[in-house]
Amino acid sequence: MPERIRILGFDPGTRISGYGIIDAVAGGELSVVSYGAIRLQPPAGKISIPQRLRNLYEALDEIVREHRPGVLAVEKIFHGRSFDSVMKVGEARGVGLLVGSLHNLEIEEYAATRIKKSVTGNGQASKSQVQAMMTRLLNLDEPPHPQDVTDALAIAFCYAQGLRSIDLSTS
């Protein structure tokens, strides 16, 4: 296993998708490489879901080409929203999985409760608690915004937490 693993956390959406890239290095040290929001719906006007998905594909492909992560970490789809909303998020999630597969990334999926627990110690933590902890744990000057970005960083962080029991400098 290499001394550094670059992790791309991806929070899918069809209006805004968040991404966060973290390097995990030997000894458990983490450093933030990049993060941001991929805005798929222009402020004025509407574009079709197929066009948004194409835009998402192009943006994610560019992010992967630029930053060269080895891992794509994504949240599993959860229940509780409307069927239409779950379908749209699933379509965006599928675009992320496709980009990861096309770039031969290791792909890991996590339940929302596991992500929250890895960040806050509480699987039922609020979005504001996750945001506060991500700001603190990643030594960010200000909280990531919008929430989709915080969620993407939390997903990458969850993957990185699983590496703490592995010595990256050996293997």
C-alpha positions as semicolon CSV with decimal commas, in nm:
position;residue;x (nm);y (nm);z (nm)
1;M;0,000;0,000;0,000
2;P;0,137;0,347;-0,082
3;E;0,241;0,600;0,183
4;R;-0,033;0,835;0,070
5;I;-0,387;0,760;-0,036
6;R;-0,590;1,030;-0,208
7;I;-0,962;0,998;-0,140
8;L;-1,242;1,163;-0,337
9;G;-1,560;1,195;-0,131
10;F;-1,867;1,252;-0,348
11;D;-2,212;1,369;-0,236
12;P;-2,441;1,331;-0,539
13;G;-2,723;1,563;-0,632
14;T;-2,888;1,690;-0,948
15;R;-2,882;2,057;-0,850
16;I;-2,561;2,062;-0,648
17;S;-2,311;1,781;-0,597
18;G;-2,034;1,815;-0,343
19;Y;-1,683;1,682;-0,366
20;G;-1,397;1,671;-0,119
21;I;-1,047;1,539;-0,173
22;I;-0,835;1,435;0,124
23;D;-0,488;1,283;0,139
24;A;-0,436;1,025;0,413
25;V;-0,068;0,973;0,490
26;A;0,125;0,727;0,703
27;G;0,065;0,787;1,073
28;G;-0,299;0,887;1,025
29;E;-0,233;1,249;0,924
30;L;-0,494;1,399;0,691
31;S;-0,466;1,695;0,460
32;V;-0,734;1,858;0,251
33;V;-0,641;1,882;-0,116
34;S;-0,954;2,040;-0,264
35;Y;-1,326;2,068;-0,214
36;G;-1,621;2,241;-0,371
37;A;-1,968;2,234;-0,513
38;I;-2,056;2,129;-0,865
39;R;-2,357;2,346;-0,947
40;L;-2,569;2,173;-1,207
41;Q;-2,869;2,404;-1,213
42;P;-2,799;2,760;-1,331
43;P;-2,938;3,038;-1,109
44;A;-3,167;3,159;-1,387
45;G;-3,346;2,901;-1,597
46;K;-3,369;2,526;-1,596
47;I;-3,184;2,256;-1,779
48;S;-3,296;1,898;-1,825
49;I;-3,189;1,615;-1,595
50;P;-2,998;1,442;-1,879
51;Q;-2,801;1,762;-1,944
52;R;-2,730;1,805;-1,571
53;L;-2,604;1,446;-1,555
54;R;-2,379;1,510;-1,853
55;N;-2,246;1,826;-1,687
56;L;-2,187;1,627;-1,368
57;Y;-1,999;1,359;-1,560
58;E;-1,776;1,618;-1,728
59;A;-1,705;1,803;-1,402
60;L;-1,625;1,486;-1,204
61;D;-1,411;1,348;-1,485
62;E;-1,210;1,672;-1,483
63;I;-1,172;1,662;-1,103
64;V;-1,045;1,303;-1,117
65;R;-0,804;1,381;-1,402
66;E;-0,668;1,686;-1,218
67;H;-0,632;1,538;-0,868
68;R;-0,580;1,167;-0,946
69;P;-0,746;1,008;-0,642
70;G;-0,711;0,637;-0,583
71;V;-1,043;0,601;-0,405
72;L;-1,399;0,721;-0,461
73;A;-1,609;0,719;-0,144
74;V;-1,985;0,774;-0,176
75;E;-2,288;0,762;0,049
76;K;-2,536;0,479;0,001
77;I;-2,881;0,592;-0,101
78;F;-3,115;0,610;0,194
79;H;-3,493;0,602;0,226
80;G;-3,716;0,878;0,356
81;R;-3,730;1,115;0,064
82;S;-3,985;1,101;-0,214
83;F;-3,939;0,833;-0,477
84;D;-3,869;1,099;-0,741
85;S;-3,598;1,256;-0,526
86;V;-3,435;0,920;-0,452
87;M;-3,436;0,837;-0,824
88;K;-3,269;1,165;-0,919
89;V;-3,002;1,127;-0,651
90;G;-2,953;0,767;-0,766
91;E;-2,896;0,885;-1,121
92;A;-2,633;1,137;-1,005
93;R;-2,477;0,871;-0,784
94;G;-2,459;0,641;-1,086
95;V;-2,267;0,908;-1,277
96;G;-2,017;0,923;-0,991
97;L;-1,981;0,545;-0,983
98;L;-1,931;0,542;-1,361
99;V;-1,655;0,805;-1,343
100;G;-1,487;0,611;-1,061
101;S;-1,507;0,286;-1,255
102;L;-1,378;0,442;-1,578
103;H;-1,074;0,573;-1,388
104;N;-1,022;0,238;-1,210
105;L;-1,070;0,390;-0,866
106;E;-1,136;0,178;-0,561
107;I;-1,501;0,249;-0,478
108;E;-1,637;0,238;-0,123
109;E;-1,993;0,307;-0,013
110;Y;-2,109;0,406;0,335
111;A;-2,441;0,442;0,512
112;A;-2,519;0,793;0,635
113;T;-2,519;0,676;0,997
114;R;-2,169;0,532;0,961
115;I;-2,039;0,856;0,809
116;K;-2,191;1,065;1,089
117;K;-2,054;0,829;1,353
118;S;-1,701;0,843;1,208
119;V;-1,710;1,224;1,214
120;T;-1,897;1,299;1,538
121;G;-1,918;0,972;1,730
122;N;-2,297;0,984;1,689
123;G;-2,472;0,814;1,397
124;Q;-2,771;1,043;1,443
125;A;-2,574;1,371;1,444
126;S;-2,728;1,678;1,283
127;K;-2,591;1,835;0,967
128;S;-2,466;2,132;1,171
129;Q;-2,277;1,897;1,407
130;V;-2,112;1,724;1,111
131;Q;-2,020;2,062;0,962
132;A;-1,867;2,185;1,288
133;M;-1,664;1,867;1,332
134;M;-1,540;1,866;0,971
135;T;-1,425;2,225;1,014
136;R;-1,238;2,133;1,331
137;L;-1,100;1,791;1,233
138;L;-0,972;1,911;0,895
139;N;-0,840;2,243;1,031
140;L;-1,047;2,449;0,789
141;D;-1,057;2,828;0,830
142;E;-1,434;2,831;0,785
143;P;-1,712;2,573;0,758
144;P;-1,749;2,420;0,411
145;H;-2,051;2,550;0,226
146;P;-2,297;2,439;0,096
147;Q;-2,384;2,132;0,301
148;D;-2,318;1,906;0,002
149;V;-1,948;1,996;0,030
150;T;-1,943;1,920;0,403
151;D;-2,106;1,586;0,332
152;A;-1,849;1,501;0,064
153;L;-1,561;1,581;0,300
154;A;-1,729;1,370;0,570
155;I;-1,757;1,076;0,329
156;A;-1,385;1,102;0,242
157;F;-1,305;1,137;0,614
158;C;-1,505;0,821;0,688
159;Y;-1,289;0,626;0,443
160;A;-0,973;0,775;0,593
161;Q;-1,084;0,673;0,943
162;G;-1,089;0,312;0,826
163;L;-0,722;0,344;0,734
164;R;-0,609;0,439;1,085
165;S;-0,571;0,074;1,178
166;I;-0,354;0,016;0,870
167;D;0,007;0,132;0,854
168;L;0,029;0,292;0,509
169;S;0,408;0,286;0,510
170;T;0,420;-0,095;0,505
171;S;0,277;-0,335;0,249
